[in-house]
Amino acid sequence: AQSVAQPEDQVNVAEGNPLTVKCTYSVSGNPYLFWYVQYPNRGLQFLLKYITGDNLVKGSYGFEAEFNKSQTSFHLKKPSALVSDSALYFCAVGYSTLTFGKGTMLLVSP
Amino acid sequence: DAMVIQNPRYQVTQFGKPVTLSCSQTLNHNVMYWYQQKSSQAPKLLFHYYDKDFNNEADTPDNFQSRRPNTSFCFLDIRSPGLGDAAMYLCATSTRQGALSEQYFGPGTRLTVT
């Protein structure tokens, strides 16, 4: 069975500082890895995905994620956080269907 | 704009009273998904359609059914809602089956069971 762990319920960061939202997974082989973001009263929106190739994946809104096979991690990063990045972030993993993590609330303070 | 629409956004039903949630899409995607998301938990896949082919997750309760009369519409029927079925229900679409394609989500329907 595949599983995803997002160990932090909430991440707080000041605007302009770098941010990291952590994700680790448990699934055999080389699954597809995704990050989605959910703003209040909106559906989940696709941010980026890792299929194969370069371990650093770039996505929407300046976000990127680093795939680390040995640590089975896929952490989301951004060099300089914006207040407007405040939202709920979901990591997901799978082959045929996706298994989502429980989400991490990112709060960026002015 | 092409999108995934869910109606209603908020639904209140009584314990044991059947309820139907609807999802429509203008993206013309082949695959439609229904997820259940309880408070502070991960979205959990209930089932999905690839065209007319229905795929039920092994642990989805029999109380949950789905219909897809055409490409654009998909319905979630809860035959006898219990208090434990109160949740946000998310509809999503993708261009093809399999996790390779990103999914496009609707805003969700929040179901309350009284």
CSV table of C-alpha atoms in Angstrom, one decimal, chain A residues 32 34 36 38 41-46 49 51 88 90 93-103, chain B residues 9-10 33 35 37 40-43 45 48 57 90 97-108:
chain,number,residue,atom,x,y,z
A,32,TYR,CA,4.7,9.9,-9.8
A,34,PHE,CA,2.7,15.8,-7.1
A,36,TYR,CA,-1.3,20.6,-5.0
A,38,GLN,CA,-5.8,24.7,-1.9
A,41,ASN,CA,-13.1,28.2,-0.8
A,42,ARG,CA,-11.3,26.9,-3.9
A,43,GLY,CA,-10.5,23.4,-5.2
A,44,LEU,CA,-7.1,21.9,-5.2
A,45,GLN,CA,-4.8,23.3,-7.9
A,46,PHE,CA,-1.9,21.5,-9.5
A,49,LYS,CA,4.9,17.0,-10.6
A,51,ILE,CA,7.8,11.9,-13.3
A,88,LEU,CA,-3.1,24.5,2.3
A,90,PHE,CA,-1.0,18.7,-0.4
A,93,VAL,CA,1.9,10.0,-4.8
A,94,GLY,CA,0.9,7.1,-7.0
A,95,TYR,CA,0.9,5.1,-10.2
A,96,SER,CA,-2.6,4.6,-11.3
A,97,THR,CA,-4.5,6.6,-8.6
A,98,LEU,CA,-3.2,9.2,-6.2
A,99,THR,CA,-2.8,9.0,-2.5
A,100,PHE,CA,-2.7,12.3,-0.8
A,101,GLY,CA,-1.1,13.5,2.4
A,102,LYS,CA,-3.3,15.3,5.0
A,103,GLY,CA,-2.0,18.7,4.0
B,9,ARG,CA,-21.5,24.0,-2.5
B,10,TYR,CA,-23.2,23.3,0.8
B,33,TYR,CA,-13.0,11.2,-9.7
B,35,TYR,CA,-12.9,12.1,-3.2
B,37,GLN,CA,-12.1,14.8,2.6
B,40,SER,CA,-7.8,17.8,8.8
B,41,GLN,CA,-7.5,14.6,6.8
B,42,ALA,CA,-6.2,13.7,3.3
B,43,PRO,CA,-8.6,13.5,0.4
B,45,LEU,CA,-10.5,8.5,-3.4
B,48,HIS,CA,-13.4,7.1,-10.6
B,57,GLU,CA,-11.9,1.7,-4.5
B,90,LEU,CA,-14.3,16.8,-4.1
B,97,GLN,CA,-6.4,7.4,-16.6
B,98,GLY,CA,-3.4,6.9,-14.3
B,99,ALA,CA,-1.6,9.2,-12.0
B,100,LEU,CA,0.6,10.7,-14.8
B,101,SER,CA,-2.0,13.4,-15.6
B,102,GLU,CA,-2.6,16.2,-13.2
B,103,GLN,CA,-6.1,16.4,-11.9
B,104,TYR,CA,-8.4,19.5,-12.0
B,105,PHE,CA,-10.6,19.9,-9.0
B,106,GLY,CA,-13.9,21.5,-8.3
B,107,PRO,CA,-14.4,23.7,-5.2
B,108,GLY,CA,-16.1,20.8,-3.3
